[in-house]
Coordinates of C-alpha atoms and ligand atoms in Angstrom, one line a residue:
X889 CA -13.5 -1.8 47.8
X890 CA -11.7 -3.6 44.9
X891 CA -10.0 -1.8 41.9
X892 CA -12.2 0.1 39.5
X893 CA -13.2 -2.0 36.5
X894 CA -11.8 -1.1 33.1
X895 CA -14.4 -0.5 30.5
X896 CA -14.0 -2.5 27.3
X897 CA -16.0 -1.6 24.1
X898 CA -16.2 -4.1 21.3
X899 CA -16.7 -3.0 17.7
X900 CA -18.0 -6.0 15.8
X901 CA -19.4 -9.3 16.9
X902 CA -18.8 -11.6 14.0
X903 CA -16.4 -14.6 13.7
X904 CA -13.7 -12.9 15.9
X905 CA -15.9 -10.6 18.1
X906 CA -18.1 -13.5 19.3
X907 CA -15.1 -15.3 20.6
X908 CA -13.7 -12.2 22.2
X909 CA -16.9 -11.9 24.2
X910 CA -16.7 -15.6 25.1
X911 CA -13.1 -15.3 26.4
X912 CA -13.8 -12.1 28.2
X913 CA -16.7 -13.8 30.0
X914 CA -15.3 -17.3 30.6
X915 CA -11.9 -16.1 31.8
X916 CA -13.1 -13.0 33.6
X917 CA -11.5 -14.0 37.0
X918 CA -8.1 -14.9 35.5
X919 CA -8.1 -11.8 33.3
X920 CA -8.8 -9.6 36.4
X921 CA -6.0 -11.3 38.3
X922 CA -3.5 -10.8 35.4
X923 CA -4.5 -7.2 34.8
X924 CA -5.0 -6.2 38.4
X925 CA -8.6 -4.9 37.8
X926 CA -11.7 -6.5 36.3
X927 CA -12.5 -6.0 32.6
X928 CA -16.1 -4.9 32.1
X929 CA -17.6 -5.3 28.6
X930 CA -19.7 -2.1 28.3
X931 CA -21.1 -2.5 24.8
X932 CA -20.9 -4.2 21.5
X933 CA -21.4 -2.3 18.3
X934 CA -22.9 -4.2 15.3
X935 CA -24.9 -3.3 12.2
X936 CA -27.9 -5.4 13.0
X937 CA -28.9 -5.2 16.7
X938 CA -32.1 -7.2 16.2
X939 CA -30.3 -10.4 15.0
X940 CA -30.3 -13.2 17.6
X941 CA -26.7 -14.0 18.7
X942 CA -26.3 -17.0 20.9
X943 CA -24.2 -16.4 24.0
X944 CA -24.4 -12.6 23.6
X945 CA -26.4 -10.4 26.0
X946 CA -28.7 -8.4 23.7
X947 CA -28.6 -5.5 26.2
X948 CA -25.0 -4.9 25.2
X949 CA -25.7 -4.5 21.5
X950 CA -25.8 -1.1 20.0
X951 CA -25.7 0.5 16.6
X952 CA -24.2 3.7 18.0
X953 CA -20.6 2.8 17.7
X954 CA -19.5 6.4 18.1
X955 CA -21.3 6.7 21.4
X956 CA -19.8 3.5 22.6
X957 CA -16.2 4.4 22.0
X958 CA -16.7 7.6 24.0
X959 CA -17.3 5.6 27.2
X960 CA -14.5 3.1 27.1
X961 CA -11.0 2.6 28.5
X962 CA -10.1 0.0 25.8
X963 CA -11.7 -0.3 22.4
X964 CA -11.4 -3.6 20.6
X965 CA -12.0 -3.1 16.8
X966 CA -13.0 -6.4 15.1
X967 CA -15.4 -5.0 12.6
X968 CA -13.0 -4.9 9.6
X969 CA -13.0 -2.6 6.6
X970 CA -11.5 0.9 6.4
X971 CA -14.5 3.0 7.4
X972 CA -16.0 3.5 9.9
X973 CA -13.2 1.5 11.6
X974 CA -10.6 4.2 11.0
X975 CA -12.7 7.1 12.3
X976 CA -14.0 5.1 15.3
X977 CA -10.4 4.2 16.3
X978 CA -9.3 7.8 15.9
X979 CA -12.3 9.0 18.0
X980 CA -11.5 6.3 20.7
X981 CA -7.8 7.5 20.8
X982 CA -8.9 11.2 21.0
X983 CA -11.2 10.2 23.9
X984 CA -8.2 8.7 25.7
X985 CA -8.9 5.0 25.1
X986 CA -6.3 2.4 24.1
X987 CA -7.1 0.4 21.0
X988 CA -6.7 -3.2 20.1
X989 CA -7.4 -4.1 16.4
X990 CA -7.2 -7.2 14.2
X991 CA -7.7 -5.0 11.1
X992 CA -4.6 -5.6 8.8
X993 CA -6.3 -3.8 5.8
X994 CA -6.7 -0.7 7.9
X995 CA -3.2 -0.8 9.4
X996 CA -1.6 -1.4 6.0
X997 CA -3.3 1.8 4.6
X998 CA -3.7 4.1 7.6
X999 CA -1.4 2.7 10.3
X1000 CA 0.9 5.8 10.6
X1001 CA -2.2 8.1 11.1
X1002 CA -3.4 5.8 13.9
X1003 CA 0.0 5.3 15.6
X1004 CA 0.7 9.1 15.5
X1005 CA -2.7 9.9 17.1
X1006 CA -2.1 7.3 19.8
X1007 CA 1.4 8.6 20.5
X1008 CA 0.0 12.1 20.9
X1009 CA -2.7 10.9 23.2
X1010 CA -0.3 8.7 25.2
X1011 CA -2.4 5.6 24.6
X1012 CA -1.7 2.1 23.2
X1013 CA -2.5 0.7 19.8
X1014 CA -2.0 -3.1 19.7
X1015 CA -2.5 -5.3 16.7
X1016 CA -1.1 -8.8 17.3
X1017 CA -4.1 -10.5 15.6
X1018 CA -3.7 -8.5 12.4
X1019 CA -0.9 -10.8 11.1
X1020 CA -1.1 -14.6 11.3
X1021 CA -4.1 -14.7 13.7
X1022 CA -3.0 -16.5 16.9
X1023 CA 0.6 -16.7 16.0
X1024 CA 2.7 -14.3 18.1
X1025 CA 4.8 -12.4 15.5
X1026 CA 4.1 -8.7 16.1
X1027 CA 5.3 -8.7 19.7
X1028 CA 8.4 -10.7 18.8
X1029 CA 9.3 -8.2 16.1
X1030 CA 8.5 -5.1 18.1
X1031 CA 9.9 -6.3 21.4
X1032 CA 11.8 -9.6 21.6
X1033 CA 14.0 -8.9 18.6
X1034 CA 14.3 -5.1 19.3
X1035 CA 18.0 -5.7 20.2
X1036 CA 18.8 -7.7 17.0
X1037 CA 18.9 -6.9 13.3
X1038 CA 16.3 -8.6 11.1
X1039 CA 17.6 -9.6 7.7
X1040 CA 14.6 -11.1 6.1
X1041 CA 11.0 -12.3 6.9
X1042 CA 9.3 -15.0 4.9
X1043 CA 5.7 -15.7 5.9
X1044 CA 2.9 -18.0 5.1
X1045 CA 0.3 -15.6 6.3
X1046 CA -2.8 -16.6 4.5
X1047 CA -4.4 -19.8 5.6
X1048 CA -6.9 -20.1 2.7
X1049 CA -4.2 -20.0 0.0
X1050 CA -2.0 -22.4 2.0
X1051 CA -4.8 -24.8 2.3
X1052 CA -5.5 -24.6 -1.5
X1053 CA -1.8 -25.0 -2.4
X1054 CA -1.4 -27.9 0.0
X1055 CA -4.4 -29.7 -1.5
X1056 CA -3.0 -29.2 -5.0
X1057 CA 0.4 -30.5 -3.9
X1058 CA -0.7 -33.4 -1.7
X1059 CA -3.7 -34.6 -3.6
X1060 CA -3.1 -33.4 -7.2
X1061 CA -6.2 -31.2 -7.2
X1062 CA -6.6 -28.3 -9.7
X1063 CA -6.7 -24.8 -8.4
X1064 CA -10.5 -24.6 -9.0
X1065 CA -11.2 -27.9 -7.2
X1066 CA -9.0 -26.9 -4.3
X1067 CA -10.7 -23.5 -4.0
X1068 CA -14.2 -25.1 -4.1
X1069 CA -13.1 -27.4 -1.3
X1070 CA -11.7 -24.4 0.7
X1071 CA -15.1 -22.6 0.3
X1072 CA -17.0 -25.7 1.4
X1073 CA -14.9 -26.0 4.5
X1074 CA -15.4 -22.3 5.3
X1075 CA -11.8 -21.3 4.9
X1076 CA -12.4 -19.2 1.7
X1077 CA -15.0 -16.5 1.6
X1078 CA -17.8 -16.6 -1.0
X1079 CA -15.7 -13.9 -2.7
X1080 CA -12.2 -15.3 -2.2
X1081 CA -10.5 -12.5 -4.2
X1082 CA -8.6 -10.9 -1.3
X1083 CA -7.1 -14.3 -0.4
X1084 CA -6.3 -15.9 -3.8
X1085 CA -5.1 -12.6 -5.4
X1086 CA -2.7 -12.1 -2.5
X1087 CA -4.2 -8.8 -1.2
X1088 CA -4.7 -10.1 2.4
X1089 CA -1.1 -11.4 2.5
X1090 CA 0.1 -8.1 1.0
X1091 CA -1.5 -6.1 3.9
X1092 CA 0.3 -8.4 6.3
X1093 CA 3.6 -8.1 4.4
X1094 CA 3.4 -4.3 4.7
X1095 CA 2.9 -4.6 8.4
X1096 CA 5.8 -7.1 8.8
X1097 CA 8.2 -5.1 6.6
X1098 CA 7.4 -1.9 8.6
X1099 CA 8.2 -3.6 11.9
X1100 CA 11.2 -5.6 10.7
X1101 CA 13.0 -2.6 9.1
X1102 CA 11.7 0.4 11.1
X1103 CA 10.4 2.0 7.9
X1104 CA 6.9 2.9 6.8
X1105 CA 5.8 0.4 4.2
X1106 CA 2.1 0.7 3.0
X1107 CA -0.1 -1.7 1.0
X1108 CA 0.7 0.1 -2.2
X1109 CA 4.4 -0.5 -1.7
X1110 CA 4.0 -4.3 -1.8
X1111 CA 4.4 -6.1 -5.1
X1112 CA 1.6 -8.6 -5.2
X1113 CA 0.9 -11.7 -7.2
X1114 CA -1.7 -14.3 -6.2
X1115 CA -2.0 -18.0 -6.7
X1116 CA -4.7 -18.2 -9.5
X1117 CA -2.0 -18.9 -12.1
X1118 CA -0.5 -21.9 -10.3
X1119 CA -1.4 -25.1 -12.1
X1120 CA -1.3 -28.8 -11.1
X1121 CA 1.6 -29.1 -13.6
X1122 CA 3.6 -26.5 -11.7
X1123 CA 3.0 -28.5 -8.5
X1124 CA 4.2 -31.7 -10.2
X1125 CA 7.3 -30.0 -11.4
X1126 CA 7.9 -28.4 -8.1
X1127 CA 7.9 -31.8 -6.4
X1128 CA 10.1 -33.2 -9.2
X1129 CA 12.7 -30.7 -8.3
X1130 CA 12.5 -31.0 -4.6
X1131 CA 10.2 -28.1 -3.8
X1132 CA 6.7 -27.2 -2.8
X1133 CA 4.9 -24.1 -3.9
X1134 CA 3.8 -21.7 -1.1
X1135 CA 2.3 -18.2 -1.2
X1136 CA 5.0 -16.2 0.6
X1137 CA 4.9 -12.7 2.0
X1138 CA 8.6 -11.6 1.9
X1139 CA 10.1 -8.6 3.5
X1140 CA 13.8 -7.9 3.1
X1141 CA 16.3 -5.1 3.1
X1142 CA 19.1 -4.7 0.5
X1143 CA 21.4 -1.9 -0.6
X1144 CA 18.4 -0.7 -2.7
X1145 CA 16.2 -0.4 0.4
X1146 CA 13.3 -2.3 1.8
X1147 CA 11.4 -4.6 -0.5
X1148 CA 8.1 -6.3 0.4
X1149 CA 6.4 -8.7 -2.0
X1150 CA 3.9 -11.4 -2.1
X1151 CA 3.9 -14.2 -4.7
X1152 CA 3.8 -18.0 -5.1
X1153 CA 7.3 -19.4 -4.6
X1154 CA 9.1 -22.7 -4.8
X1155 CA 10.3 -23.6 -1.3
X1156 CA 12.8 -26.4 -0.8
X1157 CA 11.3 -29.4 0.8
X1158 CA 13.8 -29.3 3.7
X1159 CA 12.9 -25.7 4.6
X1160 CA 10.8 -25.4 7.7
X1161 CA 8.1 -23.4 5.8
X1162 CA 7.6 -26.4 3.4
X1163 CA 6.2 -28.4 6.3
X1164 CA 3.4 -25.8 7.0
X1165 CA 0.3 -27.8 5.9
X1166 CA -3.4 -27.1 5.5
X1167 CA -4.6 -23.7 6.7
X1168 CA -1.8 -23.1 9.1
X1169 CA 0.4 -20.0 9.1
X1170 CA 4.1 -19.6 9.8
X1171 CA 6.5 -16.7 9.8
X1172 CA 10.2 -17.4 9.4
X1173 CA 12.5 -14.7 10.5
X1174 CA 16.2 -14.5 9.7
X1175 CA 18.1 -12.2 12.0
X1176 CA 21.7 -11.4 12.6
X1177 CA 22.3 -12.6 16.1
X1178 CA 19.3 -14.9 16.9
X1179 CA 19.7 -16.7 13.5
X1180 CA 16.6 -18.3 12.1
X1181 CA 13.3 -18.4 14.1
X1182 CA 10.0 -19.7 13.1
X1183 CA 6.6 -18.8 14.5
X1184 CA 3.8 -21.2 13.7
X1185 CA 0.2 -21.8 14.4
X1186 CA -3.4 -21.0 13.5
X1187 CA -3.6 -17.8 11.4
X1188 CA -7.4 -17.5 11.3
X1189 CA -10.6 -18.5 13.0
X1190 CA -12.6 -17.0 15.8
X1191 CA -11.0 -18.5 18.9
X1192 CA -7.4 -18.4 17.7
X1193 CA -7.7 -14.8 16.6
X1194 CA -9.5 -13.9 19.8
X1195 CA -6.6 -15.3 21.8
X1196 CA -4.3 -12.8 20.2
X1197 CA -6.8 -10.0 20.7
X1198 CA -7.2 -10.9 24.4
X1199 CA -3.4 -10.9 24.9
X1200 CA -3.3 -7.3 23.6
X1201 CA -6.3 -6.4 25.8
X1202 CA -4.4 -7.6 28.8
X1203 CA -1.3 -5.6 27.8
X1204 CA -3.2 -2.4 27.3
X1205 CA -5.2 -3.0 30.5
X1206 CA -2.1 -3.5 32.6
X1207 CA -0.8 -0.1 31.4
X1208 CA -4.1 1.4 32.5
X1209 CA -3.6 -0.1 36.0
X1210 CA 0.1 0.1 36.5
X1211 CA 1.0 3.0 34.3
X1212 CA 3.4 2.9 31.3
X1213 CA 2.8 2.3 27.7
X1214 CA 3.4 -0.2 24.9
X1215 CA 5.8 0.3 22.1
X1216 CA 5.2 3.2 19.8
X1217 CA 5.6 3.1 16.0
X1218 CA 9.3 2.7 15.1
X1219 CA 10.3 4.1 11.7
X1220 CA 13.5 5.8 12.6
X1221 CA 15.5 4.0 9.9
X1222 CA 13.2 5.4 7.2
X1223 CA 14.9 3.4 4.5
X1224 CA 14.1 3.9 0.8
X1225 CA 11.6 1.5 -0.8
X1226 CA 13.4 -0.7 -3.4
X1227 CA 11.7 -1.2 -6.8
X1228 CA 9.9 -4.5 -7.2
X1229 CA 12.2 -5.6 -10.0
X1230 CA 15.3 -5.3 -7.8
X1231 CA 14.5 -8.6 -6.0
X1232 CA 17.2 -11.1 -6.5
X1233 CA 16.3 -14.8 -6.4
X1234 CA 16.4 -18.1 -8.3
X1235 CA 13.8 -18.9 -10.9
X1236 CA 12.3 -21.9 -12.6
X1237 CA 11.1 -21.1 -16.1
X1238 CA 9.0 -23.7 -17.9
X1239 CA 9.0 -23.4 -21.7
X1240 CA 7.1 -25.3 -24.4
X1241 CA 9.5 -25.7 -27.4
X1242 CA 9.9 -27.5 -30.7
X1243 CA 11.8 -30.8 -30.2
X1244 CA 14.7 -30.5 -32.7
X1245 CA 18.4 -30.1 -32.5
X1246 CA 19.8 -26.7 -31.5
X1247 CA 16.7 -25.5 -29.6
X1248 CA 18.3 -25.9 -26.2
X1249 CA 21.4 -24.0 -27.4
X1250 CA 19.3 -21.1 -28.7
X1251 CA 17.4 -20.9 -25.4
X1252 CA 20.6 -21.1 -23.3
X1253 CA 22.1 -18.3 -25.4
X1254 CA 19.1 -16.0 -24.8
X1255 CA 19.4 -16.6 -21.1
X1256 CA 23.2 -16.0 -21.1
X1257 CA 22.8 -12.8 -23.2
X1258 CA 20.9 -11.2 -20.3
X1259 CA 23.6 -12.1 -17.7
X1260 CA 21.5 -14.9 -16.1
X1261 CA 23.3 -18.1 -15.2
X1262 CA 21.6 -21.5 -15.7
X1263 CA 21.9 -24.0 -12.8
X1264 CA 20.1 -26.9 -14.5
X1265 CA 17.9 -27.8 -17.5
X1266 CA 15.4 -30.7 -17.4
X1267 CA 13.6 -32.0 -20.4
X1268 CA 10.7 -34.5 -20.0
X1269 CA 10.0 -37.1 -22.7
X1270 CA 9.0 -35.4 -26.0
X1271 CA 5.7 -36.0 -27.9
X1272 CA 4.8 -35.1 -31.4
X1273 CA 7.8 -33.0 -32.1
X1274 CA 7.2 -30.7 -29.1
X1275 CA 8.7 -30.8 -25.7
X1276 CA 9.1 -28.8 -22.5
X1277 CA 12.3 -27.3 -21.0
X1278 CA 12.5 -26.6 -17.3
X1279 CA 15.2 -24.1 -16.7
X1280 CA 16.5 -23.4 -13.2
X1281 CA 18.6 -20.3 -12.9
X1282 CA 21.1 -19.2 -10.3
X1283 CA 20.3 -16.0 -8.4
X1284 CA 19.5 -13.1 -10.7
X1285 CA 17.7 -9.8 -10.5
X1286 CA 14.0 -9.8 -11.4
X1287 CA 14.6 -7.2 -14.0
X1288 CA 17.2 -9.4 -15.8
X1289 CA 14.9 -12.4 -15.5
X1290 CA 12.0 -10.4 -17.0
X1291 CA 14.1 -9.4 -20.0
X1292 CA 15.3 -13.0 -20.3
X1293 CA 11.8 -14.3 -20.4
X1294 CA 10.8 -11.8 -23.0
X1295 CA 13.7 -12.8 -25.2
X1296 CA 13.0 -16.5 -24.8
X1297 CA 9.3 -16.0 -25.7
X1298 CA 10.4 -14.3 -29.0
X1299 CA 12.6 -17.2 -30.1
X1300 CA 11.2 -19.0 -33.2
X1301 CA 11.2 -22.6 -31.7
X1302 CA 9.5 -21.4 -28.5
X1303 CA 5.8 -22.0 -28.5
X1304 CA 5.1 -20.6 -25.1
X1305 CA 6.6 -19.6 -21.8
X1306 CA 4.3 -21.7 -19.6
X1307 CA 5.3 -20.5 -16.2
X1308 CA 7.9 -18.5 -14.3
X1309 CA 8.3 -19.3 -10.6
X1310 CA 10.7 -17.8 -8.1
X1311 CA 12.5 -20.1 -5.7
X1312 CA 13.0 -18.8 -2.1
X1313 CA 14.3 -20.0 1.2
X1314 CA 17.4 -21.8 -0.1
Ligands
LIG230 P1 -17.1 -10.6 10.5 O1 -17.6 -10.1 9.2 O2 -17.5 -12.0 10.9 O3 -17.7 -9.6 11.6 C1 -17.8 -8.2 11.5 C2 -18.6 -7.6 12.6 O4 -18.5 -6.2 12.5 C3 -20.1 -8.0 12.5 O5 -20.6 -8.2 13.8 C4 -20.7 -6.7 11.9 O6 -22.0 -6.5 12.4 C5 -19.8 -5.7 12.5 N1 -19.8 -4.5 11.6 C6 -19.3 -4.4 10.4 N2 -19.4 -3.2 9.9 C7 -20.0 -2.4 10.9 C8 -20.4 -1.1 11.0 N3 -20.2 -0.2 10.0 N4 -20.9 -0.7 12.2 C9 -21.1 -1.6 13.2 N5 -20.7 -2.9 13.1 C10 -20.2 -3.3 12.0 O7 -15.6 -10.3 10.5 P2 -14.5 -11.2 11.3 O8 -14.8 -11.3 12.7 O9 -14.1 -12.3 10.5 O10 -13.2 -10.2 11.2 C11 -13.1 -9.0 12.0 C12 -11.7 -8.4 11.8 O11 -10.7 -9.3 12.2 C13 -11.3 -8.0 10.3 O12 -10.5 -6.9 10.3 C14 -10.5 -9.2 9.9 O13 -9.6 -8.9 8.9 C15 -9.8 -9.6 11.2 N6 -9.3 -10.9 11.2 C16 -10.2 -12.0 11.1 C17 -9.8 -13.3 11.1 C18 -10.7 -14.4 10.9 O14 -10.3 -15.5 11.0 N7 -12.0 -14.1 10.7 C19 -8.4 -13.6 11.4 C20 -7.5 -12.4 11.6 C21 -8.0 -11.2 11.6 P3 -23.3 -7.5 12.1 O15 -23.0 -8.7 12.9 O16 -24.5 -6.8 12.5 O17 -23.2 -7.8 10.6
LIG231 N1 -8.6 -14.9 5.2 C1 -7.4 -15.0 6.0 C2 -6.7 -16.3 5.8 C3 -7.7 -14.9 7.5 O1 -7.2 -17.1 5.0 O2 -5.7 -16.5 6.4 C4 -7.8 -13.5 8.0 O3 -6.5 -12.8 7.8

């Protein structure tokens, strides 16, 4: 008699779940060999059991998710949302099952509750797919870099916004036109708010910061700004100054503590993140001993995300067969959380001003008065007595920059502060 099959319960059968079923089925023999026991899909919880789903055995579908998790060794949660996902995962853990989830929103809000429950029950919670889809970044941070010290993590972790920004940069599209295209191609949802406002990236930033700095960082701790304010003009100016604009999830530790933030940023064209095109994701890790590392690949889509989910299923299943357990939550450092305006970086401030003698001096004086140092000022050709100034600063604290911008905006010859962009990755 062969080894007893491990019972796998699937919560959700949408974009990701369908592909999880396909991989579990198509690769059943290989998975059994890698795990040391067959994996048996015992049920799939969905909302609508009557809907026809090509490639899915209707006999496996159930709307009794709670009943399903009670009869599984491994529960794969790919239904999304906070509830009932949270209570189903807790029920699974309490029933002794290990859990694999792709749910970054849930982890960014309730991760510690789930990790503590899993620790108490002696089961695994894996979540490789929750950040950057197929790109392995959770395991490297939790395991491969466990002997090193991470300094900073810079991530392009939202494919939809990277696609939009890339179309704006490479084809000169407006934000609205690029968004419409992303929706047509199925990258952006009908309601793209979570992507374009940075909320999806913020959840991922919270997870990355927690892992990188062994400190609990939740969604509400992440300073978040989306890409809706980025204009085609900003893109042109970025290119003019040797940059491209990317939505970055940034996690770093300073003397003030851990800071996690998401915002559009100017990235120098020679930085590896600048070459991340289309809907691809990449996470750039700066660490003390290993130096710079970049993890790159497909951050979304059914099959790529299912690949990461299945990797986790194999890890959890091996523990069931061979004994042992995956890494538990590590928050021993418990660093303070730094205020958002403690970030220190370079800025490009674009200002519409009257074109007459002395204006540049007035603006430069306002900048200097706040302790911010100017690296360069560019001035395009003037028209009708008005012009623009593009001021690039040296590194300065966000609080000093904010005060500078307010002071500039109050100057008589300044018509408008058009945009303020942070420059990262230099
Ligand atoms: P979908 O919306 O395509 O699928 C969700 C599935 O969950 C559907 O089958 C739905 O049932 C089921 N479901 C939802 N709510 C319930 C409920 N209350 N009870 C029972 N079943 C329910 O989502 P995705 O596959 O796109 O995403 C799943 C998870 O993976 C999310 O957490 C997402 O953030 C994450 N993720 C997704 C990626 C992607 O590219 N799509 C990439 C990385 C992570 P029904 O079919 O009946 O509607
Ligand atoms: N909506 C996300 C993206 C995929 O565009 O990258 C799921 O995290």
